[in-house]
Protein backbone atom coordinates (compact mmCIF):
# COMPACT_ATOMS: atom_id res chain seq x y z
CA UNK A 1 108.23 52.39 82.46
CA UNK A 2 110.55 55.68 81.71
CA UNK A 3 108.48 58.88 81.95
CA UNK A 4 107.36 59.44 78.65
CA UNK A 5 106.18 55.79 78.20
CA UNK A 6 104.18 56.36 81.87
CA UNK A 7 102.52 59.75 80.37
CA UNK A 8 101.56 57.90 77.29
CA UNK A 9 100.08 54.88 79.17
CA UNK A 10 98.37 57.02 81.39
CA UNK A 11 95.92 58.63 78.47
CA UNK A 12 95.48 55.11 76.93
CA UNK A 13 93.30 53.54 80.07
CA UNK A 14 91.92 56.99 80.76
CA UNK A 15 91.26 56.42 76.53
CA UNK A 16 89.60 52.78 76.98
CA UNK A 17 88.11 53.58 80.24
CA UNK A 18 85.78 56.52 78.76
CA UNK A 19 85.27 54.02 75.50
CA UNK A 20 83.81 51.22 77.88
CA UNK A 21 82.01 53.11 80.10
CA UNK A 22 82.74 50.60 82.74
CA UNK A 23 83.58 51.72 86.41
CA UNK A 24 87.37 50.96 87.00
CA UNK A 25 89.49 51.34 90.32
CA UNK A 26 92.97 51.98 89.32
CA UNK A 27 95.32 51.01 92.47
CA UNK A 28 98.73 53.67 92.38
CA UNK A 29 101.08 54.86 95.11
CA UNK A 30 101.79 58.14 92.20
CA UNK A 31 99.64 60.56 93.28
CA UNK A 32 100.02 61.91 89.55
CA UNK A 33 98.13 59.46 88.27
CA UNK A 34 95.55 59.45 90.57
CA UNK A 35 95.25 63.18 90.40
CA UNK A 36 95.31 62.23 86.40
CA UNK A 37 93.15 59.36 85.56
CA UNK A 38 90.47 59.84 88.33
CA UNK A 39 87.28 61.11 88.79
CA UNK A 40 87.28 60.48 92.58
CA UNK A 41 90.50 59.69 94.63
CA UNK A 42 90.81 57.44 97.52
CA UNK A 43 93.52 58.15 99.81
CA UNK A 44 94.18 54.84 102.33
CA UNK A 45 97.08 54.99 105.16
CA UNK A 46 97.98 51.86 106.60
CA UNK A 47 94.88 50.05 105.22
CA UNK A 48 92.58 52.84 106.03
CA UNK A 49 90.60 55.16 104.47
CA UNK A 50 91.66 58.86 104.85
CA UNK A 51 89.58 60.58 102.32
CA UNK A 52 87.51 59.96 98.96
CA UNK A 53 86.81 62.94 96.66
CA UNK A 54 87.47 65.03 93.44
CA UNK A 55 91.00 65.46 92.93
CA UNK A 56 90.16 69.08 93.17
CA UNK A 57 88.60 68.92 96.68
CA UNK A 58 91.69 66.57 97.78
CA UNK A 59 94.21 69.37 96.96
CA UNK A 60 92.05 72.30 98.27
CA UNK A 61 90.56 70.41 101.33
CA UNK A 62 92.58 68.37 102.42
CA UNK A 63 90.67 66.05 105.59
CA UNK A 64 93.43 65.95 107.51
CA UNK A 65 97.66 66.47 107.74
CA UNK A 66 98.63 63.24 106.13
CA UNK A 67 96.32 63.91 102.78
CA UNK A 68 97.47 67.75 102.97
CA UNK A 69 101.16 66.91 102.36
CA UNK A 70 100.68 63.78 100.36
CA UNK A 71 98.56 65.39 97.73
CA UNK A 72 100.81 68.02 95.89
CA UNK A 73 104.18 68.17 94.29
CA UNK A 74 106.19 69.66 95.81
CA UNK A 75 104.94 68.43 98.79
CA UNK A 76 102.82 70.98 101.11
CA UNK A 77 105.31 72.78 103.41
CA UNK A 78 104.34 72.57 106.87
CA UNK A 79 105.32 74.17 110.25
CA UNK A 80 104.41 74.83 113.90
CA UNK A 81 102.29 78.17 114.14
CA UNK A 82 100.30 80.34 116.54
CA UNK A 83 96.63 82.10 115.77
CA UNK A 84 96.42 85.42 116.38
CA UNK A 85 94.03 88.69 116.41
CA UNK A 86 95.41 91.82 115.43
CA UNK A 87 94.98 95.25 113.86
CA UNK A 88 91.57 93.92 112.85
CA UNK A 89 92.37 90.53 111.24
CA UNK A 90 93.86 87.42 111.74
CA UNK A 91 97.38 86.12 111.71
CA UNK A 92 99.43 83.03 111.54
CA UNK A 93 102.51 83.43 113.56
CA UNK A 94 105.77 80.97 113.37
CA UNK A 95 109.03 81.83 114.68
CA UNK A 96 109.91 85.52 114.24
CA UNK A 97 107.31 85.80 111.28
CA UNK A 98 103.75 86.92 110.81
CA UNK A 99 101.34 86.62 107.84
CA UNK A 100 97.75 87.91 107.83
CA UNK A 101 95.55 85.61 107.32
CA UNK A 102 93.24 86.83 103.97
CA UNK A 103 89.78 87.88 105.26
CA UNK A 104 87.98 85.29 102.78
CA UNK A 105 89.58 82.50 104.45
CA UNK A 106 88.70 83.47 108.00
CA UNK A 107 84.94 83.71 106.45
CA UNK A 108 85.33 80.45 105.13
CA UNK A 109 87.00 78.51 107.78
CA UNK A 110 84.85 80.10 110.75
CA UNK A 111 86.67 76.61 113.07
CA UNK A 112 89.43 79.25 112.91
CA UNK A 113 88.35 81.11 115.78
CA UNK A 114 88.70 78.70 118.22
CA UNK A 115 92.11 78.61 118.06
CA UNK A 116 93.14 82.24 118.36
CA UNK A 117 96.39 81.84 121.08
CA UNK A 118 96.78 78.69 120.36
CA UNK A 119 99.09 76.45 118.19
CA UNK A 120 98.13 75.25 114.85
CA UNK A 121 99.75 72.90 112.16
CA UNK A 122 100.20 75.96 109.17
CA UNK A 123 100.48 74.66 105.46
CA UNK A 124 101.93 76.59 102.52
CA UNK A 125 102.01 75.05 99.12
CA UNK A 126 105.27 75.19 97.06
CA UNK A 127 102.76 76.84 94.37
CA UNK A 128 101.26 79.78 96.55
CA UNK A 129 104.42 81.34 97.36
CA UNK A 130 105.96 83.78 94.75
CA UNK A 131 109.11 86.42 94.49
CA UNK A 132 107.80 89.33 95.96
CA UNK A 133 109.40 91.27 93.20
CA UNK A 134 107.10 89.81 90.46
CA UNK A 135 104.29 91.00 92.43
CA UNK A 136 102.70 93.90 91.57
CA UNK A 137 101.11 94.58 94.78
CA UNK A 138 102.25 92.37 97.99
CA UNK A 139 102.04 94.41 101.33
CA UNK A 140 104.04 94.01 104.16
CA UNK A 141 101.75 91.64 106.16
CA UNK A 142 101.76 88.87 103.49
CA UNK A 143 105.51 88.79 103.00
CA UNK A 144 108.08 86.01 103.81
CA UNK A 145 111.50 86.70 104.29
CA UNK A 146 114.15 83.72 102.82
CA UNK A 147 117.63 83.15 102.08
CA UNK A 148 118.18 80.63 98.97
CA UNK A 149 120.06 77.72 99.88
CA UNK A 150 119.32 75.86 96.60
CA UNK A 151 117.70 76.86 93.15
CA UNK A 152 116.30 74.39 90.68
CA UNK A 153 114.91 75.44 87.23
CA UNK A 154 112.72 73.59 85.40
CA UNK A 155 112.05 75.57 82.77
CA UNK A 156 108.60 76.69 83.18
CA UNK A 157 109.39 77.17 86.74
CA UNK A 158 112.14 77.82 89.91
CA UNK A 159 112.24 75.86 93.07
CA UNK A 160 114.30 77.14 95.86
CA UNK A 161 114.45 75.81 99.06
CA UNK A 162 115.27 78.07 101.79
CA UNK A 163 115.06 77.55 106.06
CA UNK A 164 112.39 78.91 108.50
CA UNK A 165 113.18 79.32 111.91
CA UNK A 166 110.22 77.34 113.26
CA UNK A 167 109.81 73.94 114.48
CA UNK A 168 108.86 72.24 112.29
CA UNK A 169 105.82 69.65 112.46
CA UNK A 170 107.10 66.01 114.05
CA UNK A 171 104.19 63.54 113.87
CA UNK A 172 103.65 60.19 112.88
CA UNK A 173 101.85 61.62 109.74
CA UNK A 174 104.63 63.89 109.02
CA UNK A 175 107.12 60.69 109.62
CA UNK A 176 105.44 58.43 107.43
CA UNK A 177 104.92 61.76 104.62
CA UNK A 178 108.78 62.19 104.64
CA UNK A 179 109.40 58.37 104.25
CA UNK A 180 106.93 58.28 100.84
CA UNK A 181 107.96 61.63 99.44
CA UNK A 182 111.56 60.91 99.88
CA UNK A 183 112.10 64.44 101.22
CA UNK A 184 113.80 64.03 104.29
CA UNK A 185 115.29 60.79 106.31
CA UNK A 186 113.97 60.61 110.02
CA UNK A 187 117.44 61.66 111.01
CA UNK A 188 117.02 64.77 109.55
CA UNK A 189 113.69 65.82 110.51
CA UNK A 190 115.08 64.75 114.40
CA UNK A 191 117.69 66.99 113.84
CA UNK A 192 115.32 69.62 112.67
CA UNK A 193 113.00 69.72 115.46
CA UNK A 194 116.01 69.74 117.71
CA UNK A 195 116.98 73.12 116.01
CA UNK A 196 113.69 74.58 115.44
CA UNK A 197 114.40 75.24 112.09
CA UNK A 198 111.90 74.06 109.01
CA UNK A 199 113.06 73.28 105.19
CA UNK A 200 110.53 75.05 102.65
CA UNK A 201 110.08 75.16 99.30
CA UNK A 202 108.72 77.93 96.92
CA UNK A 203 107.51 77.43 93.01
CA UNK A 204 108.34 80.71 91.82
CA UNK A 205 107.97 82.13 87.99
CA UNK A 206 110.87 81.51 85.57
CA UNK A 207 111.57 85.52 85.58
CA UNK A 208 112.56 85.27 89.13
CA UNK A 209 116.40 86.60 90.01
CA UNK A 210 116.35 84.18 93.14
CA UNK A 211 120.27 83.29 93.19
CA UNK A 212 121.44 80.65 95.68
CA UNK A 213 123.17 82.43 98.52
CA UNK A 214 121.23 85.19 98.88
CA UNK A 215 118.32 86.98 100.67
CA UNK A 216 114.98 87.68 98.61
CA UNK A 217 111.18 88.20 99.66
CA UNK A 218 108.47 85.85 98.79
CA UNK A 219 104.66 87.12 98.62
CA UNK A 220 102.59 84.38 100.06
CA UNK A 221 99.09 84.05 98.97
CA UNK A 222 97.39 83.90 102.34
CA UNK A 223 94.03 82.93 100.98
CA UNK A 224 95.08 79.34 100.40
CA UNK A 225 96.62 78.77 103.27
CA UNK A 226 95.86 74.86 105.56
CA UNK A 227 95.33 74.90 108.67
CA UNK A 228 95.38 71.53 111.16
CA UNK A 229 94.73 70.82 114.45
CA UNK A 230 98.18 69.73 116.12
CA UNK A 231 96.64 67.30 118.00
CA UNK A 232 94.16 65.51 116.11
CA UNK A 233 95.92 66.63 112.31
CA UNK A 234 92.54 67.18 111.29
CA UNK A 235 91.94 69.96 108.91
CA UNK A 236 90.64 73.32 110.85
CA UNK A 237 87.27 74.60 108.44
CA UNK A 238 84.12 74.70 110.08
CA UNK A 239 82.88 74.77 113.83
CA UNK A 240 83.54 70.77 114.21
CA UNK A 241 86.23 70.85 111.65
C-alpha cells in the first residue's frame, strides 16, 4: 500500500476494532503501526519475547538495547561511554566529550551507581537533541559539539547527521538493529568500530541554521538519556536493573 493508503488503513481497524470490542493481535514488522494501533506492544527477536507494554513505556523504558533502538524513528543513537562522578553530579563520558547527567535521572535510575568508572552502552534519541542556539538556556555541561555532514528537512523538522569520535556499540543486537532499520550495512559499522568513530543523528526545529559543512552546538536533554549494560544490553534503572 503507498503511504497515504497505509495511514488511512491504519484508522479503519483501529475504527472496527473499538466498534467490536473484541481483543485483536495485529502482527507488523512497522513499528509505526504498532506504536499506532496498540494498546500494548509486543516486541519478539528471533521468536522471543523482548518486552510487552504501553507504547509509551516501550519508548521511555526500553528493557533492553535491542527494544531501545528498534522503538523510535530515527532510530536511538547509541555509543560506547564511561560513568563518572564529578563536581557534584554525574557524567556520561565518550570520546573527548562529557555531558552531565540531569540530577532527576540519577534519582530515578539509582542502578546508575554501580557503574561509576565503568563502561556503559549511552543512548540519545534523534528527538532529545536540539541546536543549542534555539535554546534559551543550555549550559556548558549539556552541550554536544558536531559538524553537519548531511541536512534533511522535512518540513516540520531538520535531521542532520554528524560523526562522534567514539566507538561505537558492535553487538549482535546492534547488528541485527542496523540490518532492520536499514541504517548501516555490517561493512560499515566494521569499519566504524575500526575507527572509533559513531554516526548520529539530531531532530532539530525547522528554525535551525544547521548548514551541511559546518560546525554548530547541539543542547542535549540529559534527562532522557538510556543507559545499558554493555554486557548483558539490559537497560541500567534500578538496583537489579
Amino acid at each position: 500500500l503507498d503511504a497515504k493508503l497505509r495511514v488511512q488503513m491504519r484508522a479503519e481497524i483501529a475504527k472496527l476494532q473499538r466498534d467490536l470490542k473484541v481483543t485483536t493481535i495485529y502482527v507488523t514488522h512497522d513499528q509505526v503501526e504498532a506504536m499506532t494501533m496498540g494498546d500494548r506492544v509486543a516486541v519478539i527477536r528471533k521468536g522471543q519475547l523482548q518486552q510487552v507494554d504501553s507504547p509509551q513505556a516501550l519508548y521511555e523504558r526500553p528493557v533492553n538495547v535491542f527494544v531501545g533502538g528498534f522503538i523510535g524513528s530515527p532510530a536511538m543513537n547509541m555509543v560506547e561511554a564511561s560513568v563518572a562522578r564529578s563536581d557534584g553530579g554525574m557524567f556520561a563520558q565518550f570520546g573527548d566529550h562529557r555531558l552531565r547527567i540531569d540530577g532527576d535521572l540519577v534519582r530515578e535510575r539509582p542502578g546508575l551507581k554501580a557503574y561509576e568508572g565503568k563502561k556503559v552502552v549511552l543512548g540519545i534519541r534523534p528527538e532529545d537533541m536540539e541546536d543549542a542556539a534555539l535554546v534559551a538556556r543550555s549550559p556548558e555541561d549539556r552541550r554536544l559539539p558536531a559538524k553537519v555532514e548531511l541536512r534533511e528537512a522535512l518540513g516540520s523538522e531538520i535531521l542532520i547527521h554528524f560523526t562522534v569520535e567514539a566507538p561505537i556499540v558492535l553487538t549482535e543486537d546492534t547488528k541485527e538493529l542496523a540490518a532492520d532499520v536499514g541504517t548501516e550495512s555490517l561493512e560499515d559499522l566494521q569499519e566504524r568500530a575500526k575507527e572509533a568513530k559513531s554516526s548520529f543523528v539530531a531532530q532539530l526545529n525547522p528554525r535551525t541554521a544547521a548548514r551541511e559543512g559546518e560546525g554548530m552546538e547541539l543542547f542535549v536533554d540529559t534527562k532522557r538519556l538510556h543507559f545499558f549494560d554493555p554486557d548483558s544490553g539490559l537497560g541500567i534503572y534500578g538496583d537489579r536493573h
